[in-house]
CSV table of N, CA and C in Angstrom, one decimal:
chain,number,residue,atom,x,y,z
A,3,UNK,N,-102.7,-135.2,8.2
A,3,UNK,CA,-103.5,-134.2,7.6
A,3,UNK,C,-103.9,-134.6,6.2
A,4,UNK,N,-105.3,-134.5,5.7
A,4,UNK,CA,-105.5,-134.9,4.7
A,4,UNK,C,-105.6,-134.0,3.1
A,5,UNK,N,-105.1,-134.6,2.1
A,5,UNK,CA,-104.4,-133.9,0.9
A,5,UNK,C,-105.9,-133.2,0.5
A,6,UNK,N,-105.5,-131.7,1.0
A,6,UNK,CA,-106.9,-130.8,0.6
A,6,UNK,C,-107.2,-130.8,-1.6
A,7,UNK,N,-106.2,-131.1,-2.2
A,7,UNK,CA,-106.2,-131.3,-3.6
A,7,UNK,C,-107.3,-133.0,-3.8
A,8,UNK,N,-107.2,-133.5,-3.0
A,8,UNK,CA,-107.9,-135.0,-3.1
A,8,UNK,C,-109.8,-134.6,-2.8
A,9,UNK,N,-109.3,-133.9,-1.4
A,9,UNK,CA,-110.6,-133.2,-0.9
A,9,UNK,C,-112.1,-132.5,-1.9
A,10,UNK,N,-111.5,-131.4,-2.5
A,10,UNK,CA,-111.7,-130.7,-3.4
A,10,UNK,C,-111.9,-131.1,-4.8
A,11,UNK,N,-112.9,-131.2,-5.7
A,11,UNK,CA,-112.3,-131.6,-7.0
A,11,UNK,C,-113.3,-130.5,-7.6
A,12,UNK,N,-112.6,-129.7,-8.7
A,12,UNK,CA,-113.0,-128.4,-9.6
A,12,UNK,C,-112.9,-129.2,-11.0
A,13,UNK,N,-113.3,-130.5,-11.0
A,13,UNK,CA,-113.0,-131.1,-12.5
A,13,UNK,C,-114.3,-130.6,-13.2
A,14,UNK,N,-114.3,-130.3,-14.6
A,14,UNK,CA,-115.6,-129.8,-15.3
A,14,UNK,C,-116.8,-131.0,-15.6
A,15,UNK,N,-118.0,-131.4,-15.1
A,15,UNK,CA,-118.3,-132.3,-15.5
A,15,UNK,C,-119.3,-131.9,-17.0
A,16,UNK,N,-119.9,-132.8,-17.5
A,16,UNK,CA,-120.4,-132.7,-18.5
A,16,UNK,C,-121.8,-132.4,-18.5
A,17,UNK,N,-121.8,-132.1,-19.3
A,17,UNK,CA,-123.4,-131.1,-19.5
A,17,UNK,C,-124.6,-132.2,-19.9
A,18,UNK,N,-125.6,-131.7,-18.5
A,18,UNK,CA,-126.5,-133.2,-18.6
A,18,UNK,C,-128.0,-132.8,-19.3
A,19,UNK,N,-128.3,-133.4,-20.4
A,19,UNK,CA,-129.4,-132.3,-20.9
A,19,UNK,C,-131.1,-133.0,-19.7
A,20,UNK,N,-131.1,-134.0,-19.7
A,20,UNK,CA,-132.2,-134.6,-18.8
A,20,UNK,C,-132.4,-134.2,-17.9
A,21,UNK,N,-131.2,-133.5,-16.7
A,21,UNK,CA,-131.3,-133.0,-15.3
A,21,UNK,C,-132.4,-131.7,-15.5
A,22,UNK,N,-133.2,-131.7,-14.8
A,22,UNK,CA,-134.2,-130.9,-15.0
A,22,UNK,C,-134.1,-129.4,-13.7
A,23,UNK,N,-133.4,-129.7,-12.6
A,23,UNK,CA,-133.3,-129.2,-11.5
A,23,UNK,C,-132.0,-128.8,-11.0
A,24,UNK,N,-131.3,-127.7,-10.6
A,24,UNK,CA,-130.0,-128.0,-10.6
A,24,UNK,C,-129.7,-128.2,-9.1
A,25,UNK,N,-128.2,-128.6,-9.3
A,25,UNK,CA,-128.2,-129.7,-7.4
A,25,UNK,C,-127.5,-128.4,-6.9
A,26,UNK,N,-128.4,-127.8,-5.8
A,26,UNK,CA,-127.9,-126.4,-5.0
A,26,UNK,C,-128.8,-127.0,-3.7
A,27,UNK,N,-128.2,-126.4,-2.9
A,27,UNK,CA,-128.9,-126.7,-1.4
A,27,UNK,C,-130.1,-125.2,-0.9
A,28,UNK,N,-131.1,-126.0,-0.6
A,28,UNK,CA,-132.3,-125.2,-0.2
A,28,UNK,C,-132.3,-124.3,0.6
A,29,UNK,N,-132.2,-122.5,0.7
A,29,UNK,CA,-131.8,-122.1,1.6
A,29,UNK,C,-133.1,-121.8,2.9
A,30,UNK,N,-134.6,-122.8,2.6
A,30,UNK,CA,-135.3,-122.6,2.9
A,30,UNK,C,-135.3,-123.6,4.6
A,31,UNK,N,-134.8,-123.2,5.6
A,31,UNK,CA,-134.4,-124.2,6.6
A,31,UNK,C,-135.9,-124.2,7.3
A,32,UNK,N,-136.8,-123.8,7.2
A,32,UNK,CA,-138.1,-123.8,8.1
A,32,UNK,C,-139.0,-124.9,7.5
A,33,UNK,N,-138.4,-126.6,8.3
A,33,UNK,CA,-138.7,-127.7,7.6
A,33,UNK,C,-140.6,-128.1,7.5
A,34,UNK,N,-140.9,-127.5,8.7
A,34,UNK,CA,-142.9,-127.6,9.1
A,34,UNK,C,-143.5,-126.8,7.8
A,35,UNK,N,-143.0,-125.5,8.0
A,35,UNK,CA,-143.7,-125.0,6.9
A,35,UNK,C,-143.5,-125.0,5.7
A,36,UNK,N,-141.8,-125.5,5.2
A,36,UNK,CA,-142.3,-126.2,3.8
A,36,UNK,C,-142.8,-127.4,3.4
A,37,UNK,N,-143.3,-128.1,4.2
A,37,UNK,CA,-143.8,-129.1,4.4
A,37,UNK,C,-145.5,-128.9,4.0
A,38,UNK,N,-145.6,-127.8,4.7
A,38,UNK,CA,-147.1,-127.2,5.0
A,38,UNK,C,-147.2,-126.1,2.8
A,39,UNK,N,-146.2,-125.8,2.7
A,39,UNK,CA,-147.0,-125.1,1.5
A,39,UNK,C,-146.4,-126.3,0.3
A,40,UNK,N,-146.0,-127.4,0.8
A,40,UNK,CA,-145.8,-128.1,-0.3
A,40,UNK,C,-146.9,-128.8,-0.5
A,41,UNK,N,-147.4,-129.2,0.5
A,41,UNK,CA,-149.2,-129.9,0.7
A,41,UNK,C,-149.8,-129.0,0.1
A,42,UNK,N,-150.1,-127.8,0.1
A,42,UNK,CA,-150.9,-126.9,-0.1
A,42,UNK,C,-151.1,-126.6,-2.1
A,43,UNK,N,-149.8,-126.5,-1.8
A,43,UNK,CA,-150.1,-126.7,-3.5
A,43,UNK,C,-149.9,-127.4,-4.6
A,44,UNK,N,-150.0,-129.0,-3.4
A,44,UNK,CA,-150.3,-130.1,-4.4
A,44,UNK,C,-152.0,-130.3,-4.7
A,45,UNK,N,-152.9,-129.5,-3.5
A,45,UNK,CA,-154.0,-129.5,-3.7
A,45,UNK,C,-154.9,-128.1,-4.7
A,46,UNK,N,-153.7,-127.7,-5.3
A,46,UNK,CA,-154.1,-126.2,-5.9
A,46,UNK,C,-154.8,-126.6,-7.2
A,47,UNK,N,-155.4,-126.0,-8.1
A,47,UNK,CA,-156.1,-126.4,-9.1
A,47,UNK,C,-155.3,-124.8,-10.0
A,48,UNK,N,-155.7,-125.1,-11.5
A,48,UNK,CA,-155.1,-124.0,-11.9
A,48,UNK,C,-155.8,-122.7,-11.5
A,49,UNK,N,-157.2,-123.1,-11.5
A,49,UNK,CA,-157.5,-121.2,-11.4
A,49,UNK,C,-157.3,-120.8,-9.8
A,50,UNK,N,-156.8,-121.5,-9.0
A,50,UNK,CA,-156.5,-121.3,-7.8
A,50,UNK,C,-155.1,-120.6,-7.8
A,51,UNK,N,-154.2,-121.3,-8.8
A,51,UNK,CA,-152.5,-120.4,-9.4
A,51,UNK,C,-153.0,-119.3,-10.1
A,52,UNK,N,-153.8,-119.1,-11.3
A,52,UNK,CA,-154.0,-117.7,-11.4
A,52,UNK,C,-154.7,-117.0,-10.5
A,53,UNK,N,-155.2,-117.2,-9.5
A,53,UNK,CA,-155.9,-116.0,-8.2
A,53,UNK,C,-154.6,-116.2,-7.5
A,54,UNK,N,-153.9,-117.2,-6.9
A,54,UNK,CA,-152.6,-116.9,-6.8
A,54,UNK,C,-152.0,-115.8,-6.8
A,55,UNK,N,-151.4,-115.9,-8.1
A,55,UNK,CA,-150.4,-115.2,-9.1
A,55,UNK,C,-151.1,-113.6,-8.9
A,56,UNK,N,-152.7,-113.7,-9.2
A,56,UNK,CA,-153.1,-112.4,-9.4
A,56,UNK,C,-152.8,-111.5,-8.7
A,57,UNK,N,-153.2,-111.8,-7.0
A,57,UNK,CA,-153.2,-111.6,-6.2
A,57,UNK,C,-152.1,-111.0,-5.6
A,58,UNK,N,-150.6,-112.2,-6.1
A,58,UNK,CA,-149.4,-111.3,-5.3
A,58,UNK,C,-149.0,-109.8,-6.8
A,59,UNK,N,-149.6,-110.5,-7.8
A,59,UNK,CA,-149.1,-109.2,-8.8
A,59,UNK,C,-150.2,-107.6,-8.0
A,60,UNK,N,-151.5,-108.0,-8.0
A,60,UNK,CA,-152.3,-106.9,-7.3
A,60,UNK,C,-151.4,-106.1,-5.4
A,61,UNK,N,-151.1,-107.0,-5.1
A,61,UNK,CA,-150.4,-106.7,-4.0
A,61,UNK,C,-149.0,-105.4,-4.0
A,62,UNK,N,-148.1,-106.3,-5.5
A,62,UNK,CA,-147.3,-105.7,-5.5
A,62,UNK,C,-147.5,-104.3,-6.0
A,63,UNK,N,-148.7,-103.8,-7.3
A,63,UNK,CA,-149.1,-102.8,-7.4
A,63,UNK,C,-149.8,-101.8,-6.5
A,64,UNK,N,-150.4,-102.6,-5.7
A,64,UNK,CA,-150.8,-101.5,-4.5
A,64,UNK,C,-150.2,-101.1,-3.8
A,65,UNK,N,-148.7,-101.5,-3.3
A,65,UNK,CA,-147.8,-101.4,-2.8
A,65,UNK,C,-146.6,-100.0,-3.5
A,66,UNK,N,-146.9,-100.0,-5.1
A,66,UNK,CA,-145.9,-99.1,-5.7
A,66,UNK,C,-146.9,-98.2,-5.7
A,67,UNK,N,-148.4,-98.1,-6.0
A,67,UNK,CA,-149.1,-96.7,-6.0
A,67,UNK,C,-149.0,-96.5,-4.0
A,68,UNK,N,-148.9,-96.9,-3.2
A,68,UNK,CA,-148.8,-96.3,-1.7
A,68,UNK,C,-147.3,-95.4,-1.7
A,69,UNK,N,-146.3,-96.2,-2.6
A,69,UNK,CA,-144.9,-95.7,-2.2
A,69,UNK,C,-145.1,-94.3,-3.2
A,70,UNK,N,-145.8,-94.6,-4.1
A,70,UNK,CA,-145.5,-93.6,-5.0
A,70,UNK,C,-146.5,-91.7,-4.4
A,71,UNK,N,-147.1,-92.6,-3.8
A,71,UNK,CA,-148.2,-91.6,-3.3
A,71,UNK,C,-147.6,-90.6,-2.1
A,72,UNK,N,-146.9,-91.2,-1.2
A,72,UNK,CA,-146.0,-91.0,-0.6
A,72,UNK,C,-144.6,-90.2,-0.6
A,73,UNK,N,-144.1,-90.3,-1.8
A,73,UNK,CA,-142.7,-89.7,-2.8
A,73,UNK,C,-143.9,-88.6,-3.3
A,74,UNK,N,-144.9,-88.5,-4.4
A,74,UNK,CA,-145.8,-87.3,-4.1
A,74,UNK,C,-146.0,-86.3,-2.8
A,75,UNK,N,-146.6,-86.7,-1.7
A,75,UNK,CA,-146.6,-86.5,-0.8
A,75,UNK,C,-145.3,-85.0,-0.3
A,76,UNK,N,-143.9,-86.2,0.1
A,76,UNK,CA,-143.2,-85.4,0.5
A,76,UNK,C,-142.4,-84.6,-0.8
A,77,UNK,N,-142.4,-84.8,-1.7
A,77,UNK,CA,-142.1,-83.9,-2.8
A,77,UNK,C,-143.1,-82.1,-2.8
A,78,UNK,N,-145.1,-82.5,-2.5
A,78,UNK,CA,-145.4,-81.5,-1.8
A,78,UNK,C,-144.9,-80.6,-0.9
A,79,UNK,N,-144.4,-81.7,0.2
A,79,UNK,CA,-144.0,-80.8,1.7
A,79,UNK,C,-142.8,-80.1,1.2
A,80,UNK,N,-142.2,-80.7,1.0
A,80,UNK,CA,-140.5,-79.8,0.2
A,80,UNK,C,-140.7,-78.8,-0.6
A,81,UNK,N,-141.3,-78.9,-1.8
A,81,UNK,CA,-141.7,-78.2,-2.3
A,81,UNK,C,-141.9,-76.5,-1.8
A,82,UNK,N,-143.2,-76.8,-0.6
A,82,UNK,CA,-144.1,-76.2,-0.2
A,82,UNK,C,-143.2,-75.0,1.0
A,83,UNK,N,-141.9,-76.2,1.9
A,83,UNK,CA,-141.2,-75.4,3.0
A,83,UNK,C,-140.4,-74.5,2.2
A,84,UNK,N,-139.9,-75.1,0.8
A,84,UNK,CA,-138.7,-74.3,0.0
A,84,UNK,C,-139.1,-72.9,-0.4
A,85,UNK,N,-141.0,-72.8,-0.3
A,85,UNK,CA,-141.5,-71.8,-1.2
A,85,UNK,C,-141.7,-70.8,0.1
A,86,UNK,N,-142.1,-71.1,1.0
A,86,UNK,CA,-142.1,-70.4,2.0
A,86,UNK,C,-140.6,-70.0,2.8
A,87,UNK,N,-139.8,-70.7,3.1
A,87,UNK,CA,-138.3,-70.2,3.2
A,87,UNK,C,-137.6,-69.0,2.6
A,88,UNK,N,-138.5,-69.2,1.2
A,88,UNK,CA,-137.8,-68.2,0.4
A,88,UNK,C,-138.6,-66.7,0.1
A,89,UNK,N,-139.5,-67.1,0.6
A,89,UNK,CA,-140.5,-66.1,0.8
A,89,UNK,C,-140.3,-65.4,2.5
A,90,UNK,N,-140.6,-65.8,3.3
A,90,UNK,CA,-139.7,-65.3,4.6
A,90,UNK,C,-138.4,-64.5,4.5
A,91,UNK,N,-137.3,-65.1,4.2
A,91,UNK,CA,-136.4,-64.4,4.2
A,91,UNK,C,-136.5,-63.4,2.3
A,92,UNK,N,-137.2,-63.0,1.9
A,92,UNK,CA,-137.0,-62.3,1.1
A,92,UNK,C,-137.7,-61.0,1.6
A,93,UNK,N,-138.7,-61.4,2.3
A,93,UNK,CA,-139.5,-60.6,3.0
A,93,UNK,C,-138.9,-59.9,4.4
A,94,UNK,N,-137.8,-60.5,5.0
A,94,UNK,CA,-136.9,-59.8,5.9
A,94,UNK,C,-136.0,-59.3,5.6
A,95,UNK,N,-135.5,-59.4,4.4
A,95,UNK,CA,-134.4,-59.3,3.6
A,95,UNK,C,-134.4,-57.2,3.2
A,96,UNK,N,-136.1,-57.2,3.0
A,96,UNK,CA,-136.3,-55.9,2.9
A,96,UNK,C,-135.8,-54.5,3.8
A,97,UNK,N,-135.5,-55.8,5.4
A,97,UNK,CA,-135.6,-54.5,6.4
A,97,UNK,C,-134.1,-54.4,7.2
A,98,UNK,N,-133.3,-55.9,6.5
A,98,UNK,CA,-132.0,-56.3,7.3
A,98,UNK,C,-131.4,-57.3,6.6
A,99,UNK,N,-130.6,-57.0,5.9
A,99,UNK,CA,-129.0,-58.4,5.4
A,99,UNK,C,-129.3,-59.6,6.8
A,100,UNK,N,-128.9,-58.9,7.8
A,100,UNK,CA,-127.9,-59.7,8.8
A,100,UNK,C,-129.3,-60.4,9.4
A,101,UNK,N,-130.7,-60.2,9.3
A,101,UNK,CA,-131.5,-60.9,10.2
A,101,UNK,C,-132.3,-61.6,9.2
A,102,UNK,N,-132.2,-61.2,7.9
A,102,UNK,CA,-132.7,-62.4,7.4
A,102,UNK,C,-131.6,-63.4,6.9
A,103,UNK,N,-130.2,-63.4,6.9
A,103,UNK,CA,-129.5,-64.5,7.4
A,103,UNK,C,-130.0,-65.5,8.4
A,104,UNK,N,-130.3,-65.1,9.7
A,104,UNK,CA,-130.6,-65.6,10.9
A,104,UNK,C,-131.6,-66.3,10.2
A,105,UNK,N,-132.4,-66.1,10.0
A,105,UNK,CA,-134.1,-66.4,9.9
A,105,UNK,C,-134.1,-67.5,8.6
A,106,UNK,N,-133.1,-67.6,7.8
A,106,UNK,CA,-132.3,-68.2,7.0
A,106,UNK,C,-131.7,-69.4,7.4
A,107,UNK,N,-130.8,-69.4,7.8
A,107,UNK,CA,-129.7,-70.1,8.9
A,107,UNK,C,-131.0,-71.0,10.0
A,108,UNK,N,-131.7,-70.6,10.9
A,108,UNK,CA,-132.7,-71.0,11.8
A,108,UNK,C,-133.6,-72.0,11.2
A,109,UNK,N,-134.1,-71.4,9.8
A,109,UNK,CA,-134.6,-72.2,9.1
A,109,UNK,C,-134.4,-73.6,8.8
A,110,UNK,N,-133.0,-73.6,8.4
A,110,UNK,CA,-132.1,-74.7,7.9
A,110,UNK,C,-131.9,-75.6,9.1
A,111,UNK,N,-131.7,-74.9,10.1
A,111,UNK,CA,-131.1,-75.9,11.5
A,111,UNK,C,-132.2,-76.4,11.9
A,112,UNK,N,-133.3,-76.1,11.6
A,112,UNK,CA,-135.0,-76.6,12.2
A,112,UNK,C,-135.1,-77.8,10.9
A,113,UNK,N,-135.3,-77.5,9.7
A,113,UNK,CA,-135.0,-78.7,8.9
A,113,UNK,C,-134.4,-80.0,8.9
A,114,UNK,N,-132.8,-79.5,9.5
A,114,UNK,CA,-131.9,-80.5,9.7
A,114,UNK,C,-132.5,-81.4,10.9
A,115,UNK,N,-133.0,-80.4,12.3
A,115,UNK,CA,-133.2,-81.2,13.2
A,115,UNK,C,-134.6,-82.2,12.5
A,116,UNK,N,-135.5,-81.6,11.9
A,116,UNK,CA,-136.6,-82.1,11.8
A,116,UNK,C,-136.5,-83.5,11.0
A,117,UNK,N,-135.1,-83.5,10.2
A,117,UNK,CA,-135.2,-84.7,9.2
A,117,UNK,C,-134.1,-85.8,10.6
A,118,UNK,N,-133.5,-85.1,10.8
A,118,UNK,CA,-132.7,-86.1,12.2
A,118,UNK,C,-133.9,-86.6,13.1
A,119,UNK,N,-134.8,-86.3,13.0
A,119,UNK,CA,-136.0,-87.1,14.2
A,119,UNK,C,-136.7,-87.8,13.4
A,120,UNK,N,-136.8,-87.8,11.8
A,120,UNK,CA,-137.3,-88.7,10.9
A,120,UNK,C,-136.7,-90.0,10.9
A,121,UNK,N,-135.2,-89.3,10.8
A,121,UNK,CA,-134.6,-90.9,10.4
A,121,UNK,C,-134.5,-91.3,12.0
């Protein structure tokens, strides 16, 4: 069996100021298509990297105003069931404790189910 201390070496080497790249392995294993976007953007010109660049920056902002529109969105709906929930049972509340409990309670278990068929 061979001396796993020989195997292994954790010695510090020295700090190389010229190395420009550091030695880590590519975790990019899809060898065709890096092949394919390495060609691609050896033929790029600059204003082709700034429409690029623009492009995935424009992407990523249309993407936070959709999410964000959305968190608007169901902040409405919540909002809106909470105002009515509390309005229902305030409004049963007038004629019976024990049934606007129910109507209370019913409410909640319709919620719960309704968010259990979301996720």
């Amino acid at each position: 069996m061979p001396d796993m201390e020989s195997q292994y070496s954790f010695k510090a080497k020295p700090l190389q100021l010229e190395t420009t790249y550091a030695n880590v392995e590519s975790l990019d294993y899809e060898q065709a298509e890096n092949v394919v976007q390495k060609a691609d953007l050896a033929y790029r010109t600059e204003l082709d990297n700034f429409i690029y660049e623009g492009l995935k920056w424009l992407l990523c902002l249309m993407t936070a105003v959709v999410v964000a529109a959305f968190g608007i969105l169901v902040n409405f709906g919540v909002e809106n069931l909470a105002g009515a929930k509390f309005s229902w049972t305030l409004a049963i509340m007038k004629e019976s404790y024990f049934l606007s409990f129910c109507v209370y309670a019913s409410f909640n278990c319709f919620l719960v189910f309704l968010a259990s068929c979301l996720v």
